Amino acid sequence: MNVSITEISPASSEARQLFKLLDKHNLSHCPPEVCNLLQPEEMEAIESILFGVFCHGVLSAIGGLKFHPDYAEVTRMYVKEEHRGQGFARCLLERLKQEAVSRNISVLKLETSENFKSAMNLYTRHGFELCAPFGEYVDRPWNTYMHWRNGS
């Protein structure tokens, strides 16, 4: 299988399509008021990076990091339905960890929902643990917060 992970622009037409699919997926599982739907323009306006997983030249998955002074936030993780179960999310998460470590960032945080069982399982398998809300997030029944520390 010809698969590559590359930095991409959130504003690219391919990335925008995956942002829309992810938004639709999130809104089908959680109420709109608890969904954190970072948009391409917002992602470009802040210090962040977005990676795409390409399978035979087709964008199949995305995942990014929002950089904060003392941590980076994993954001916009999504694998197209037809590409799930092929290890793309695992490879993408490892690439995000590598990017953080290369920037001397030792803590990753993320917000998800217990409604996303496969995402929760992925993060747990890769060393993420439950934590308190961080940054602008608040404690809500639908939201789950996790962190990972390099070397722990």
Short mmCIF file of C-alpha atoms in Angstrom, two decimals:
data_model
loop_
_atom_site.label_atom_id
_atom_site.label_comp_id
_atom_site.label_asym_id
_atom_site.label_seq_id
_atom_site.Cartn_x
_atom_site.Cartn_y
_atom_site.Cartn_z
CA MET A 1 0.00 0.00 0.00
CA ASN A 2 1.39 3.40 -0.99
CA VAL A 3 0.85 5.59 2.11
CA SER A 4 2.54 8.85 3.11
CA ILE A 5 2.06 11.47 5.83
CA THR A 6 2.69 15.08 4.81
CA GLU A 7 2.08 18.54 6.20
CA ILE A 8 -0.88 20.11 4.40
CA SER A 9 -2.75 23.41 4.42
CA PRO A 10 -6.04 23.35 6.32
CA ALA A 11 -7.42 25.62 3.57
CA SER A 12 -6.75 23.14 0.76
CA SER A 13 -9.88 21.83 -0.93
CA GLU A 14 -9.05 18.23 0.08
CA ALA A 15 -8.56 19.21 3.75
CA ARG A 16 -11.76 21.26 3.74
CA GLN A 17 -13.68 18.17 2.59
CA LEU A 18 -12.35 16.16 5.52
CA PHE A 19 -13.09 19.01 7.96
CA LYS A 20 -16.73 18.89 6.75
CA LEU A 21 -16.90 15.10 7.11
CA LEU A 22 -15.44 15.35 10.62
CA ASP A 23 -17.88 18.10 11.60
CA LYS A 24 -20.79 15.98 10.34
CA HIS A 25 -19.47 12.95 12.26
CA ASN A 26 -19.02 14.94 15.49
CA LEU A 27 -22.45 16.54 15.26
CA SER A 28 -24.06 13.13 14.70
CA HIS A 29 -22.75 11.97 18.09
CA CYS A 30 -22.80 15.08 20.29
CA PRO A 31 -24.93 18.22 20.71
CA PRO A 32 -23.60 21.25 18.79
CA GLU A 33 -22.94 23.24 21.96
CA VAL A 34 -20.30 20.74 23.11
CA CYS A 35 -18.59 20.21 19.75
CA ASN A 36 -15.34 22.08 19.24
CA LEU A 37 -15.30 22.47 15.47
CA LEU A 38 -12.06 24.30 14.68
CA GLN A 39 -12.37 25.50 11.08
CA PRO A 40 -9.62 25.74 8.43
CA GLU A 41 -9.45 29.55 8.60
CA GLU A 42 -9.16 29.43 12.39
CA MET A 43 -6.44 26.80 12.20
CA GLU A 44 -4.45 28.90 9.74
CA ALA A 45 -4.76 31.98 11.98
CA ILE A 46 -3.13 30.31 15.00
CA GLU A 47 0.17 28.55 15.54
CA SER A 48 -0.68 25.05 14.36
CA ILE A 49 0.20 22.29 11.93
CA LEU A 50 -1.99 19.87 10.00
CA PHE A 51 -0.85 16.54 8.58
CA GLY A 52 -2.60 14.48 5.95
CA VAL A 53 -2.36 10.76 5.35
CA PHE A 54 -2.37 10.03 1.65
CA CYS A 55 -3.19 6.55 0.38
CA HIS A 56 -2.32 6.14 -3.29
CA GLY A 57 -2.32 9.94 -3.61
CA VAL A 58 -5.77 10.44 -2.05
CA LEU A 59 -6.17 12.31 1.25
CA SER A 60 -7.54 9.66 3.59
CA ALA A 61 -7.00 11.13 7.08
CA ILE A 62 -6.04 14.35 8.85
CA GLY A 63 -4.75 15.33 12.26
CA GLY A 64 -3.17 18.44 13.67
CA LEU A 65 -1.57 20.19 16.57
CA LYS A 66 -2.44 23.57 18.07
CA PHE A 67 0.60 24.94 19.86
CA HIS A 68 0.35 26.54 23.29
CA PRO A 69 3.20 27.83 25.48
CA ASP A 70 3.50 24.65 27.58
CA TYR A 71 1.73 21.94 25.53
CA ALA A 72 0.29 21.12 22.12
CA GLU A 73 -3.32 20.11 21.56
CA VAL A 74 -4.16 17.23 19.24
CA THR A 75 -6.97 18.44 17.02
CA ARG A 76 -9.02 17.54 13.96
CA MET A 77 -8.17 13.81 13.98
CA TYR A 78 -10.26 12.09 11.32
CA VAL A 79 -9.98 9.05 9.07
CA LYS A 80 -12.38 8.64 6.14
CA GLU A 81 -14.80 5.82 6.81
CA GLU A 82 -13.56 3.69 3.91
CA HIS A 83 -10.00 3.85 5.26
CA ARG A 84 -10.69 2.96 8.89
CA GLY A 85 -9.07 -0.10 10.37
CA GLN A 86 -5.90 0.26 8.28
CA GLY A 87 -3.73 1.88 10.97
CA PHE A 88 -3.87 5.42 9.59
CA ALA A 89 -4.98 6.98 12.88
CA ARG A 90 -2.19 5.18 14.75
CA CYS A 91 0.44 6.34 12.24
CA LEU A 92 -0.94 9.87 12.30
CA LEU A 93 -0.93 10.01 16.10
CA GLU A 94 2.67 8.79 16.17
CA ARG A 95 3.59 11.49 13.63
CA LEU A 96 1.95 14.14 15.81
CA LYS A 97 3.92 12.91 18.84
CA GLN A 98 7.14 13.05 16.80
CA GLU A 99 6.36 16.61 15.71
CA ALA A 100 5.76 17.70 19.29
CA VAL A 101 8.97 16.09 20.54
CA SER A 102 10.96 17.67 17.68
CA ARG A 103 9.69 21.06 18.91
CA ASN A 104 10.66 20.24 22.53
CA ILE A 105 7.01 19.90 23.54
CA SER A 106 6.65 17.13 26.08
CA VAL A 107 2.89 17.30 26.73
CA LEU A 108 0.03 16.67 24.34
CA LYS A 109 -3.58 17.27 25.35
CA LEU A 110 -6.84 16.63 23.58
CA GLU A 111 -10.58 16.90 23.92
CA THR A 112 -12.83 14.10 22.71
CA SER A 113 -16.01 12.37 23.82
CA GLU A 114 -16.69 9.01 25.40
CA ASN A 115 -19.15 8.62 22.52
CA PHE A 116 -16.14 8.08 20.24
CA LYS A 117 -15.14 4.65 21.55
CA SER A 118 -12.56 3.90 18.85
CA ALA A 119 -10.86 7.27 19.39
CA MET A 120 -10.79 6.74 23.15
CA ASN A 121 -9.28 3.28 22.63
CA LEU A 122 -6.64 4.67 20.25
CA TYR A 123 -5.58 7.41 22.64
CA THR A 124 -5.50 5.07 25.63
CA ARG A 125 -3.40 2.50 23.74
CA HIS A 126 -0.93 5.28 22.91
CA GLY A 127 -0.39 6.44 26.46
CA PHE A 128 -3.01 9.16 26.85
CA GLU A 129 -4.66 9.40 30.25
CA LEU A 130 -7.74 11.22 31.47
CA CYS A 131 -7.12 14.74 32.76
CA ALA A 132 -9.00 17.89 33.78
CA PRO A 133 -10.24 20.40 31.20
CA PHE A 134 -7.50 22.67 29.92
CA GLY A 135 -7.20 25.99 28.10
CA GLU A 136 -10.60 27.34 27.13
CA TYR A 137 -12.40 24.04 27.79
CA VAL A 138 -14.82 23.54 30.67
CA ASP A 139 -16.07 20.41 32.40
CA ARG A 140 -19.16 19.12 30.56
CA PRO A 141 -20.83 15.72 30.55
CA TRP A 142 -20.18 15.11 26.84
CA ASN A 143 -16.51 16.07 26.80
CA THR A 144 -13.53 13.97 27.83
CA TYR A 145 -10.02 15.38 28.25
CA MET A 146 -6.79 13.45 27.96
CA HIS A 147 -3.07 14.13 28.07
CA TRP A 148 0.17 12.38 27.14
CA ARG A 149 3.61 13.12 28.53
CA ASN A 150 6.76 12.22 26.63
CA GLY A 151 8.69 9.62 28.58
CA SER A 152 5.84 8.55 30.86
#
